[in-house]
PDB file of C-alpha atoms and ligand atoms in Angstrom:
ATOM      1  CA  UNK A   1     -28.164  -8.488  14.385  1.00 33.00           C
ATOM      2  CA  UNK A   2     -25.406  -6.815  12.667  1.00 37.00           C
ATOM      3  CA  UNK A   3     -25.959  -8.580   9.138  1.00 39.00           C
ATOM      4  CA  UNK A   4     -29.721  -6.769   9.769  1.00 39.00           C
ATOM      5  CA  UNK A   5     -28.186  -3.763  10.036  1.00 41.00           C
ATOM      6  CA  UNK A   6     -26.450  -3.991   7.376  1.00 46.00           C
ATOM      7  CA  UNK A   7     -29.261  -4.877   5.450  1.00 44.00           C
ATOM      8  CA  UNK A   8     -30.965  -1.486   5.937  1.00 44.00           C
ATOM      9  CA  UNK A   9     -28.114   0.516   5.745  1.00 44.00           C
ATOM     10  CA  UNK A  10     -28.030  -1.028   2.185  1.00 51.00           C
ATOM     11  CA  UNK A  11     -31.968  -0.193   1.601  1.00 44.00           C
ATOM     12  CA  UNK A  12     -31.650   3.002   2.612  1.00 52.00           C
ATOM     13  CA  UNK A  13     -29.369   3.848  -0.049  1.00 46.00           C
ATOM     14  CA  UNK A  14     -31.325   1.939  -2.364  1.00 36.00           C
ATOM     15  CA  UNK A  15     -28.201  -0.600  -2.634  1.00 44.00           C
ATOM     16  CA  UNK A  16     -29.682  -3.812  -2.100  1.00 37.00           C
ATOM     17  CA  UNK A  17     -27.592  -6.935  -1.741  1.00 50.00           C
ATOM     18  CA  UNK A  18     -27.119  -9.793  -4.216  1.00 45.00           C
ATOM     19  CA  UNK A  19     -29.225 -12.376  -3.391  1.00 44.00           C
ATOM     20  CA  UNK A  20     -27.199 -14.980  -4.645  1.00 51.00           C
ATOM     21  CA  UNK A  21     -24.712 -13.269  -1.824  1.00 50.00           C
ATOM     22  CA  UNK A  22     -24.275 -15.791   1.058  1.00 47.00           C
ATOM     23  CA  UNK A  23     -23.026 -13.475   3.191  1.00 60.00           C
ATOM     24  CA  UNK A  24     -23.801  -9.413   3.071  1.00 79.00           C
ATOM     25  CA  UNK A  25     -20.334  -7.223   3.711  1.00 91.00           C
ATOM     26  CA  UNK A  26     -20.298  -4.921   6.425  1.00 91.00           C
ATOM     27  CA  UNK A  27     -18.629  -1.500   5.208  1.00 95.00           C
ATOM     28  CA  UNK A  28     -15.332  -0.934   6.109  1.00 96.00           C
ATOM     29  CA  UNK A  29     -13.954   3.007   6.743  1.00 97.00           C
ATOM     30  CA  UNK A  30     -10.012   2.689   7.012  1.00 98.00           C
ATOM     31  CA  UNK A  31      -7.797   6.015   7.523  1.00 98.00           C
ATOM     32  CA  UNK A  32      -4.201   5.363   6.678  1.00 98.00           C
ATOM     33  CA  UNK A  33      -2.436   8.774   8.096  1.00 98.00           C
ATOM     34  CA  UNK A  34       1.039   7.558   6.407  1.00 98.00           C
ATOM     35  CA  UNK A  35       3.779  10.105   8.137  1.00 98.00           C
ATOM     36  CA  UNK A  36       1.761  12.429   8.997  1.00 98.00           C
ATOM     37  CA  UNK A  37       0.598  14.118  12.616  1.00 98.00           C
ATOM     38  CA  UNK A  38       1.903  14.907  15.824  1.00 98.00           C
ATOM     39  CA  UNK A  39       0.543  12.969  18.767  1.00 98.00           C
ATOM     40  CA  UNK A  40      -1.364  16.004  20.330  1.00 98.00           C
ATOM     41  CA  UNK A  41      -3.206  15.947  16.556  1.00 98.00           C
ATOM     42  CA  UNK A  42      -3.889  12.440  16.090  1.00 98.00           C
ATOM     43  CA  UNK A  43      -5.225  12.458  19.929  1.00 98.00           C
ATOM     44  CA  UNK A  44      -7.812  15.119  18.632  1.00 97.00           C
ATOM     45  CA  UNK A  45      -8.557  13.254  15.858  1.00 97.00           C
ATOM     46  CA  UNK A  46      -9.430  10.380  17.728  1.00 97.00           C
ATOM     47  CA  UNK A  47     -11.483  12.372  20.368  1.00 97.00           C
ATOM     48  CA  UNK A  48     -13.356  14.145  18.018  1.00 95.00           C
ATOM     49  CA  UNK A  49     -15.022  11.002  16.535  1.00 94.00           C
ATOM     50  CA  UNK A  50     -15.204   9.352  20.161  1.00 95.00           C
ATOM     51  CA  UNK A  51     -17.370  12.438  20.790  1.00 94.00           C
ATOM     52  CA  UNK A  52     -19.506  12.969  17.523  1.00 92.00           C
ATOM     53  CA  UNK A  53     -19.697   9.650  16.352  1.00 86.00           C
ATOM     54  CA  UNK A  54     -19.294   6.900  19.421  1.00 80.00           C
ATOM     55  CA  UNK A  55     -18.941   3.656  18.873  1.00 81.00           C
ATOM     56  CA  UNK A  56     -19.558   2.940  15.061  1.00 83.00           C
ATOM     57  CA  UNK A  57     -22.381   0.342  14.478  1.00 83.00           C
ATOM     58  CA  UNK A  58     -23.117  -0.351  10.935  1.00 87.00           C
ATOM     59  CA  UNK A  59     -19.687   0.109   9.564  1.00 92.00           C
ATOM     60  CA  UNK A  60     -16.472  -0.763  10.400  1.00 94.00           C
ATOM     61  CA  UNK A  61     -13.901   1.550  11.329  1.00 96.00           C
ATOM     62  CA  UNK A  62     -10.016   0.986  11.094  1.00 98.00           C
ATOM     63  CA  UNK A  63      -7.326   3.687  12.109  1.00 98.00           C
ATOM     64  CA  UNK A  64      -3.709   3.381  10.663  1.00 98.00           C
ATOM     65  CA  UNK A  65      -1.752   5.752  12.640  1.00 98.00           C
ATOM     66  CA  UNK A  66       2.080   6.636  12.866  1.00 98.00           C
ATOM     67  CA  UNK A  67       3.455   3.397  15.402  1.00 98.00           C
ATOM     68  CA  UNK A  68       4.466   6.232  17.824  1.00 98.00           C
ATOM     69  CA  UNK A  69       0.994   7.099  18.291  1.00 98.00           C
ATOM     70  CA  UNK A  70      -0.423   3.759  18.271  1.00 98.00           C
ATOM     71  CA  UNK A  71      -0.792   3.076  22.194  1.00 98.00           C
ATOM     72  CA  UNK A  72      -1.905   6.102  23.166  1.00 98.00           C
ATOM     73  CA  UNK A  73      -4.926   5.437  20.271  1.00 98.00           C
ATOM     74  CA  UNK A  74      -5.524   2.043  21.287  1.00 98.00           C
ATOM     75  CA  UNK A  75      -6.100   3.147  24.925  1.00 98.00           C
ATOM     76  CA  UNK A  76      -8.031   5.518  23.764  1.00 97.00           C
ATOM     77  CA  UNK A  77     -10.690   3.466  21.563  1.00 96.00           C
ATOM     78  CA  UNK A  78     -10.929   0.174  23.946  1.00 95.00           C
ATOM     79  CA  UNK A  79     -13.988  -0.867  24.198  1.00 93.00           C
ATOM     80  CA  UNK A  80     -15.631   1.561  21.188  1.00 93.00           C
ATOM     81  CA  UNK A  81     -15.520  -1.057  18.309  1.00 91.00           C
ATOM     82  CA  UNK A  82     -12.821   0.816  16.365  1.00 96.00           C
ATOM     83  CA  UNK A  83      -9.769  -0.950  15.332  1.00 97.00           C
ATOM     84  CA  UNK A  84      -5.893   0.197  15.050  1.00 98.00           C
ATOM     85  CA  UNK A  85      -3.835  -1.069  12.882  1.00 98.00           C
ATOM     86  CA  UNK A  86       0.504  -0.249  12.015  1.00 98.00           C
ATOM     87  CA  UNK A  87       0.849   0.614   8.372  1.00 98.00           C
ATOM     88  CA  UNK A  88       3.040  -1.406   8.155  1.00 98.00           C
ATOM     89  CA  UNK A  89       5.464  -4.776   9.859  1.00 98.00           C
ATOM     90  CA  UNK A  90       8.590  -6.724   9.159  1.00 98.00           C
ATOM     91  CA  UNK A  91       8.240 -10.646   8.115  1.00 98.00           C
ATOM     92  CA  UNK A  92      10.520 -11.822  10.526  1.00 98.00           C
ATOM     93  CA  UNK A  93       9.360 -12.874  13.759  1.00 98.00           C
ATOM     94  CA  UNK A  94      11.872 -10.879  16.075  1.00 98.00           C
ATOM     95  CA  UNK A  95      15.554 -10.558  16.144  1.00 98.00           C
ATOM     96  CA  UNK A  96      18.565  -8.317  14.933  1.00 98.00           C
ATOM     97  CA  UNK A  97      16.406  -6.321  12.429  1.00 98.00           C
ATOM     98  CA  UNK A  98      17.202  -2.589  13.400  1.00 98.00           C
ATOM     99  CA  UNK A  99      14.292   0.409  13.171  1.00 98.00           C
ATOM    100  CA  UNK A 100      12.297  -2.682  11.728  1.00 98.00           C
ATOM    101  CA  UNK A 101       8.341  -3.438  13.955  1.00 98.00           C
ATOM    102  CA  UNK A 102       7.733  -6.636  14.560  1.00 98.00           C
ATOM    103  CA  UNK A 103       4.199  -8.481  14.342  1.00 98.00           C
ATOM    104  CA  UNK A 104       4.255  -9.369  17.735  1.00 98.00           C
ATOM    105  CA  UNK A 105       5.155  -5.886  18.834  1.00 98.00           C
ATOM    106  CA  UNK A 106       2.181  -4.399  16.979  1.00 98.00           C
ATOM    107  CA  UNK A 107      -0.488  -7.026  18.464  1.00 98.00           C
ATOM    108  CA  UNK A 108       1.204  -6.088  22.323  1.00 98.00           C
ATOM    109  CA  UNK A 109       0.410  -2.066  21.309  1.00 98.00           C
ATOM    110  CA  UNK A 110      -2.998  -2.667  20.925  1.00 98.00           C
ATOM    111  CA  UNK A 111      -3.143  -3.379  17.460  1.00 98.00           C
ATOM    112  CA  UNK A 112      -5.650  -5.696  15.461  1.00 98.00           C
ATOM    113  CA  UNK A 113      -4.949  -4.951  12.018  1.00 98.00           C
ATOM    114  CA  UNK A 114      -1.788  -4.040   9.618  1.00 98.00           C
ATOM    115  CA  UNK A 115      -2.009  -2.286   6.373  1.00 98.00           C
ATOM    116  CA  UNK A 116       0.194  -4.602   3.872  1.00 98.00           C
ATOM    117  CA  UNK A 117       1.578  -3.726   0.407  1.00 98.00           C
ATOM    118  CA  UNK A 118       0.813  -0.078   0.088  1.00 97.00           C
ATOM    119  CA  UNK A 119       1.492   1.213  -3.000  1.00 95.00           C
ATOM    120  CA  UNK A 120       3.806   3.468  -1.021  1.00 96.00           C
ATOM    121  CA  UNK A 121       5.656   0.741   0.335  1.00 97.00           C
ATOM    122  CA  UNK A 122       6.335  -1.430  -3.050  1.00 95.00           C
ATOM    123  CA  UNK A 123       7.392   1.568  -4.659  1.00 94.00           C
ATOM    124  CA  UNK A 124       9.593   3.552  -2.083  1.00 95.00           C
ATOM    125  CA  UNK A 125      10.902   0.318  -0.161  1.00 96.00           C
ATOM    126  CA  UNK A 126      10.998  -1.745  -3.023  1.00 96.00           C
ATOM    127  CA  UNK A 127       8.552  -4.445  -1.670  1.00 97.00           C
ATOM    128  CA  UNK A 128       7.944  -7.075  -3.915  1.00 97.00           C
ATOM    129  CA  UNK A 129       5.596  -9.819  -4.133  1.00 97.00           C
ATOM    130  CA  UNK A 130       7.777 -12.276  -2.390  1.00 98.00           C
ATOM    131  CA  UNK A 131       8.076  -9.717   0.806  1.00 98.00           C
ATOM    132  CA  UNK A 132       4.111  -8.805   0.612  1.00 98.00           C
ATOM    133  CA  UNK A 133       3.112 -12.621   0.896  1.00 98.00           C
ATOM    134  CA  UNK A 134       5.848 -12.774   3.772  1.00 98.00           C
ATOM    135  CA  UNK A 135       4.336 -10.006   5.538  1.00 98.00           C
ATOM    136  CA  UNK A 136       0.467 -11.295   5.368  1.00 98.00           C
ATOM    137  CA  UNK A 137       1.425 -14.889   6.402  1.00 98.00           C
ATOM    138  CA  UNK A 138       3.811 -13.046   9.359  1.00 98.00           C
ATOM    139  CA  UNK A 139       0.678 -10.779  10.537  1.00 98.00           C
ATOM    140  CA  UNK A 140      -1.662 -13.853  10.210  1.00 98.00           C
ATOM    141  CA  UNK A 141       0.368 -15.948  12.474  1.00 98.00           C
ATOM    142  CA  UNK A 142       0.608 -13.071  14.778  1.00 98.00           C
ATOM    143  CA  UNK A 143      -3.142 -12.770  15.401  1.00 98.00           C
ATOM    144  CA  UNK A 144      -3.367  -9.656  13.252  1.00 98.00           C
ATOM    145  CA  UNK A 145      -6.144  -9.102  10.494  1.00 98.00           C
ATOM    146  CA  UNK A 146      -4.820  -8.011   7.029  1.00 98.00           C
ATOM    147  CA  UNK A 147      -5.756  -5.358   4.662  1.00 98.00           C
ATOM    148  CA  UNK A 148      -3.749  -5.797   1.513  1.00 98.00           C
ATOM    149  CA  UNK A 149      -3.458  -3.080  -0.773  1.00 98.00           C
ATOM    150  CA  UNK A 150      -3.167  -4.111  -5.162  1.00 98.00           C
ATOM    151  CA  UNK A 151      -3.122  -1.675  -7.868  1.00 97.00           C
ATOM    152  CA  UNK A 152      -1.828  -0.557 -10.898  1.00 96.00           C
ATOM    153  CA  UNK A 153       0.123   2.639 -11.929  1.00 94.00           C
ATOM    154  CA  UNK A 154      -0.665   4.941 -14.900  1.00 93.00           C
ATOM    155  CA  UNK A 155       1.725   3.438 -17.209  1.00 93.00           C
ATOM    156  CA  UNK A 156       0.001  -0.087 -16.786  1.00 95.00           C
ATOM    157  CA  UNK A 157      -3.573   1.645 -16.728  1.00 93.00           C
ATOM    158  CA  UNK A 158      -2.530   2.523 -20.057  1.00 92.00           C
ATOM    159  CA  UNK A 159      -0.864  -0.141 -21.749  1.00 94.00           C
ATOM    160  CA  UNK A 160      -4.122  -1.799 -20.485  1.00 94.00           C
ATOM    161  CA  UNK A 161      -2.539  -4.449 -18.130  1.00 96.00           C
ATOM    162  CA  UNK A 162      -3.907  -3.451 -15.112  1.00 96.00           C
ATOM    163  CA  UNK A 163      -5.813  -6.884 -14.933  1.00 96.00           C
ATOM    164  CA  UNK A 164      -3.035  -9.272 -15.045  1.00 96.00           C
ATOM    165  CA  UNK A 165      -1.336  -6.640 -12.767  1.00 97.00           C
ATOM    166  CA  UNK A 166      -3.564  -6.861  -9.714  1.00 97.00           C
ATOM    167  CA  UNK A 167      -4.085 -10.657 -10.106  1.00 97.00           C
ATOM    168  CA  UNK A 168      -0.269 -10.968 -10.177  1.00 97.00           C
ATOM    169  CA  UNK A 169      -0.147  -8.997  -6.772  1.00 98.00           C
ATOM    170  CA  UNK A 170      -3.623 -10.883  -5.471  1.00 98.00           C
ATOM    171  CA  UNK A 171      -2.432 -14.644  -6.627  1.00 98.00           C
ATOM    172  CA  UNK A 172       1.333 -13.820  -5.086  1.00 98.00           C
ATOM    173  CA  UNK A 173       0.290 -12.453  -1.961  1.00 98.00           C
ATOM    174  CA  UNK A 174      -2.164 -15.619  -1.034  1.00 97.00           C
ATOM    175  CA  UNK A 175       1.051 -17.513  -1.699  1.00 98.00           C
ATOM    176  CA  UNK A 176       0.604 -20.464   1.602  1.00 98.00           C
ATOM    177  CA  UNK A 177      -2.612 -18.241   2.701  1.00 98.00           C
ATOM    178  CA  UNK A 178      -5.407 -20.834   3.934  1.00 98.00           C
ATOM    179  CA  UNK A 179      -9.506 -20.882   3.849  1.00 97.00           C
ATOM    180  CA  UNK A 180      -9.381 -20.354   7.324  1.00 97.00           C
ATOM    181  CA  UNK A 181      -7.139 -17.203   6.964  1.00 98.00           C
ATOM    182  CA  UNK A 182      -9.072 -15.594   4.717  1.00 97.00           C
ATOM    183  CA  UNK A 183     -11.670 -14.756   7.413  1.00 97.00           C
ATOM    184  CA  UNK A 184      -8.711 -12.236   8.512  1.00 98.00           C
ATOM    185  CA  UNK A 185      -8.008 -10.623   5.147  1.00 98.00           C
ATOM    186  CA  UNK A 186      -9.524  -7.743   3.570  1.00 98.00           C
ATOM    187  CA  UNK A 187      -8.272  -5.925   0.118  1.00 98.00           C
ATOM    188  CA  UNK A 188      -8.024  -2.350  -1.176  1.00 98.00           C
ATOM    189  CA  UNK A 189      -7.616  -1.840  -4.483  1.00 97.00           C
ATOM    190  CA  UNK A 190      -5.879   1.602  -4.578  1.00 95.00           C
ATOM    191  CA  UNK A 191      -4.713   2.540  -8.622  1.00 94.00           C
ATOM    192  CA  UNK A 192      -1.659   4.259  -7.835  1.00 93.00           C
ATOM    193  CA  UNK A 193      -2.302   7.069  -9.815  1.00 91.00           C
ATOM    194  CA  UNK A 194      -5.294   7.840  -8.088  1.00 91.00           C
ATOM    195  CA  UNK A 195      -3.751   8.190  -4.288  1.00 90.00           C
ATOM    196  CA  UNK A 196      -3.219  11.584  -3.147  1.00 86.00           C
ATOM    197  CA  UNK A 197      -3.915  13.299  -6.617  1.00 88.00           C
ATOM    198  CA  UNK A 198      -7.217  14.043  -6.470  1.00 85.00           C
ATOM    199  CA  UNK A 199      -7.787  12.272  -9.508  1.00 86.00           C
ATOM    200  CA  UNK A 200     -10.489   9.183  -8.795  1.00 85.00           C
ATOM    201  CA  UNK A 201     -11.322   6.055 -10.709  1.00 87.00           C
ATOM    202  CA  UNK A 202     -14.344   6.100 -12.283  1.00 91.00           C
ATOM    203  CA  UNK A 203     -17.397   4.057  -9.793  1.00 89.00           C
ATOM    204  CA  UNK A 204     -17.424   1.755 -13.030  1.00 90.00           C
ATOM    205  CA  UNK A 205     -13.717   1.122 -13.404  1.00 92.00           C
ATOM    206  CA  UNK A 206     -13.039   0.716  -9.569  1.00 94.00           C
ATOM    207  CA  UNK A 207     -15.818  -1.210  -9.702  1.00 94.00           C
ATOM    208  CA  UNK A 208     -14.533  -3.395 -12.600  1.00 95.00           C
ATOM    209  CA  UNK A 209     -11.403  -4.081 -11.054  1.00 96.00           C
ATOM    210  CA  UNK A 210     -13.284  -5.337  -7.852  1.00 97.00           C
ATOM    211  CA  UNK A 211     -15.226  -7.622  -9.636  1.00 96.00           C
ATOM    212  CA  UNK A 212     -12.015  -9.049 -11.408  1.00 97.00           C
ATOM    213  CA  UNK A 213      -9.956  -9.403  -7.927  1.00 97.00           C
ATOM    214  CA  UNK A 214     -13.957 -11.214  -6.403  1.00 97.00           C
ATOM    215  CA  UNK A 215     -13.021 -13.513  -9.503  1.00 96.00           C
ATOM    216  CA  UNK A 216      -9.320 -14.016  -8.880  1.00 97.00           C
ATOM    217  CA  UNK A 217     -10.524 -14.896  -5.032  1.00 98.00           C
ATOM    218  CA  UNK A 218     -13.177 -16.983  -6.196  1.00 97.00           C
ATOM    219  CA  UNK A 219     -10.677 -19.379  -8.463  1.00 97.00           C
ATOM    220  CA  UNK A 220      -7.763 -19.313  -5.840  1.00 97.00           C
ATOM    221  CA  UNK A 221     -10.301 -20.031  -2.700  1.00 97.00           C
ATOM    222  CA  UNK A 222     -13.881 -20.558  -3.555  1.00 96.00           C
ATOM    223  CA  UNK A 223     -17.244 -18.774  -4.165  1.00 95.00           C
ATOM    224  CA  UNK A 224     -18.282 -18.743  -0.516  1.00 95.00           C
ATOM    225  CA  UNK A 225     -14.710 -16.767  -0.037  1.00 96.00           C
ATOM    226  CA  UNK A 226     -14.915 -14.312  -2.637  1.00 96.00           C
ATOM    227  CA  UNK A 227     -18.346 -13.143  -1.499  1.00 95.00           C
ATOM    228  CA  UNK A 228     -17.724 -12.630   1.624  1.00 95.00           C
ATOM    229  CA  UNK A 229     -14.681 -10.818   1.764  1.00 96.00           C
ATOM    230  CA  UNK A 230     -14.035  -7.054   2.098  1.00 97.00           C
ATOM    231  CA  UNK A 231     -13.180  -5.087  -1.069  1.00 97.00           C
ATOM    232  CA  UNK A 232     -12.546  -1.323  -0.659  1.00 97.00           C
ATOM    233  CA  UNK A 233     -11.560   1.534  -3.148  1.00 96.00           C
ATOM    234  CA  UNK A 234      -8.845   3.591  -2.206  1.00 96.00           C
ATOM    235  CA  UNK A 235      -7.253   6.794  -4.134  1.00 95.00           C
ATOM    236  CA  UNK A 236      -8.801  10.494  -3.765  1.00 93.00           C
ATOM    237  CA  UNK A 237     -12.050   9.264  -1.583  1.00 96.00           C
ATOM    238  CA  UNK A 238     -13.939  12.757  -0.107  1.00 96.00           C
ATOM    239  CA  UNK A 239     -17.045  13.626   1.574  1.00 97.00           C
ATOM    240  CA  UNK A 240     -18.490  14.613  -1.738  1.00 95.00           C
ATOM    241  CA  UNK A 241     -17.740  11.518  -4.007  1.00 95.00           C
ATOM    242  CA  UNK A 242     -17.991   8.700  -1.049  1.00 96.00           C
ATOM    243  CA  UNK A 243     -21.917   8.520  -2.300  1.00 94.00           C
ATOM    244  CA  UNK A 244     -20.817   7.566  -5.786  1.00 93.00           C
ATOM    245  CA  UNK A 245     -18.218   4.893  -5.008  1.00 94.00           C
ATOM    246  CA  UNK A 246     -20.117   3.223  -2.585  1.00 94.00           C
ATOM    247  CA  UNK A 247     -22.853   2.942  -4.890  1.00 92.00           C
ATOM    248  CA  UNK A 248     -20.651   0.028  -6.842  1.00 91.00           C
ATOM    249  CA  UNK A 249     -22.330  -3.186  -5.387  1.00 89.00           C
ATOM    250  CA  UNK A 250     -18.239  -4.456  -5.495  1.00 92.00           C
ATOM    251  CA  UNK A 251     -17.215  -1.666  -3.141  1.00 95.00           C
ATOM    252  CA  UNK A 252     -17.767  -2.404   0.494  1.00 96.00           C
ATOM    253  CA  UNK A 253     -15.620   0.113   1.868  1.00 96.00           C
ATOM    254  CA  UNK A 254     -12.957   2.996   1.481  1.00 97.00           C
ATOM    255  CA  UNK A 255      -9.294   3.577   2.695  1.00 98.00           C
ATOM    256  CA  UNK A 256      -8.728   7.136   2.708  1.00 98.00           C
ATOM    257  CA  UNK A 257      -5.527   9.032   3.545  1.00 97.00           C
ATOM    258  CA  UNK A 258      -5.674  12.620   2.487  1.00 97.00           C
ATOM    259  CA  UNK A 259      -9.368  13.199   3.999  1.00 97.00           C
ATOM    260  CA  UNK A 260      -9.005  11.394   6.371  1.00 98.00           C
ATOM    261  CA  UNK A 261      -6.720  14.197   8.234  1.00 98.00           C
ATOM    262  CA  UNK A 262      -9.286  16.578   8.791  1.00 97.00           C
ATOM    263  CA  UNK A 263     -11.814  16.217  11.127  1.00 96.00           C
ATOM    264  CA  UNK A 264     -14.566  17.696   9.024  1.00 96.00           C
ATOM    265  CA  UNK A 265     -14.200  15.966   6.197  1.00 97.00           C
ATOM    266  CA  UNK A 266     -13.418  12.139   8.326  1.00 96.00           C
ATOM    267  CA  UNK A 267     -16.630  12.531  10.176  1.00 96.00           C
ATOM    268  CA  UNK A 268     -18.434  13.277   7.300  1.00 96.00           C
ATOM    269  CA  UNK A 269     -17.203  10.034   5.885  1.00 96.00           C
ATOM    270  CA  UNK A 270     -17.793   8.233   8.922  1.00 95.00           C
ATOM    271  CA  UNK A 271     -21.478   9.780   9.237  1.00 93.00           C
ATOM    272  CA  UNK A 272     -22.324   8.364   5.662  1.00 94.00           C
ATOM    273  CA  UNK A 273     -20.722   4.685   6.485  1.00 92.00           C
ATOM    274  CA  UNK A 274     -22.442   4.310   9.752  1.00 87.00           C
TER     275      UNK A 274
HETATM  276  C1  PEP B 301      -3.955   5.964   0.478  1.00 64.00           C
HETATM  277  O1  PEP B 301      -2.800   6.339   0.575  1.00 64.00           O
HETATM  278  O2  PEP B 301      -4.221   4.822   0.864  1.00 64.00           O
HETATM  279  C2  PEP B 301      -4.935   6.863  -0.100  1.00 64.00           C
HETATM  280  C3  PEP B 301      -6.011   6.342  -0.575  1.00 64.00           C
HETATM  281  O3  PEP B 301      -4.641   8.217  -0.111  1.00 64.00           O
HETATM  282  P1  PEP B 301      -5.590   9.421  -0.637  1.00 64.00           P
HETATM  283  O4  PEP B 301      -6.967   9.189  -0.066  1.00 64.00           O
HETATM  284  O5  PEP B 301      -4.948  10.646  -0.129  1.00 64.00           O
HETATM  285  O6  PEP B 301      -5.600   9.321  -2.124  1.00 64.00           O
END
């Protein structure tokens, strides 16, 4: 029923799947709010699209709120087909680890999804590719599904290495990662110098770099795998170029953090996903 759905939503937009896809990707809408909102704000946030928008149907729909506010969201949403995920975890499974959140401790919140290797994170908490793959195979064993962010920075836009960059952070971070685990995984590929500077990739480039991290899956896993996973564009996504980057047959989805603060401009995404 839903890959139907799907199907249309596709049609409508004159996108039409592959056919040589075996499996057609249902469109992901994540909101990462980083450090940002009280709980008062992110419990409007989350009423206003429980009241314009329902239960989402033909896309996806994954909050990352702060941890404080996590609960009260999760209680919220039960039962509406939205998920919740922390923005973040700690690899180790519990223990003397002050201020760190544990896996576990996210899944008993109501969580079913963690954000893992934000740009953010590698570059202000010094995560490396050792601590990313530690992290997915941590939130995997915890019951949690995965959205990994990759991307490059300006400098290695320019010295044109962003290739080898994101199949560095793509091959590290499968490190020990199964078939079967896969089914839990999405990616975003976020170029760092496109997050929160209003500057956007071009459709063709994101879309470039999705069809080089599809091939990167395909080699590490198999064909089946790289089709079917979920690759979304992240970095300066708005109501008014959404139509443009979804229009990249590589691009099933968008993680958005700056508009996706505002009501206005979140349902507006939302509307044109679902
Ligand atoms: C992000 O931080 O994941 C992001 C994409 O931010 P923005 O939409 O503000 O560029």
């Amino acid at each position: 029923m839903k890959k139907k759905l799907f199907l249309i939503w596709r049609e409508e937009k004159k996108l039409c799947v592959r056919e040589e896809d075996a499996m057609p990707r249902r469109p992901i809408l994540a909101a990462n709010w980083k450090m940002n909102l009280t709980s008062n704000q992110s419990k409007l946030l989350v009423d206003s699209i429980l009241n314009n928008l329902g239960a989402p149907v033909n896309c996806e729909i994954i909050l990352f709120p702060s941890f404080l506010h996590i609960p009260m969201i999760a209680e919220k949403i039960a039962g509406k087909n939205i998920g919740i995920g922390g923005q973040n975890l700690y690899f180790e499974e519990k223990g003397a680890y002050t201020g760190e959140i544990a896996a576990f401790q996210l899944v008993d919140s109501g969580c079913t999804h963690v954000l893992i290797g934000h740009s953010e994170r590698r570059h202000y908490f010094h995560e490396n590719y050792e601590t990313v793959n530690k992290k997915v195979l941590r939130a995997l064993s915890a019951g949690l599904k995965v959205m990994l962010c990759v991307g490059e920075s300006l400098e290695e836009r320019e010295n044109n290495v962003t290739e080898m960059v994101v199949v560095d952070q793509i091959e590290s971070a499968m490190q020990n990662i199964s078939h079967k685990d896969m089914n839990d995984i999405s990616i975003a590929y976020e170029p760092i110098w496109a997050i929160g500077t209003g500057r956007i990739a071009t459709p063709d480039d994101a879309a470039h770099v999705h069809q080089i991290i599809r091939k990167a899956l395909g080699r590490i896993f198999d064909k089946e795998i790289a089709s079917k996973i979920c690759i979304l564009y992240g970095g300066s996504v708005k109501p008014d170029n959404i139509k443009e980057v979804m229009a990249e047959e590589d691009i099933d989805g968008v993680l958005v953090g700056g508009a996706s603060l505002k009501t206005d401009s979140l349902l507006e995404l939302m509307r044109f996903l679902n």
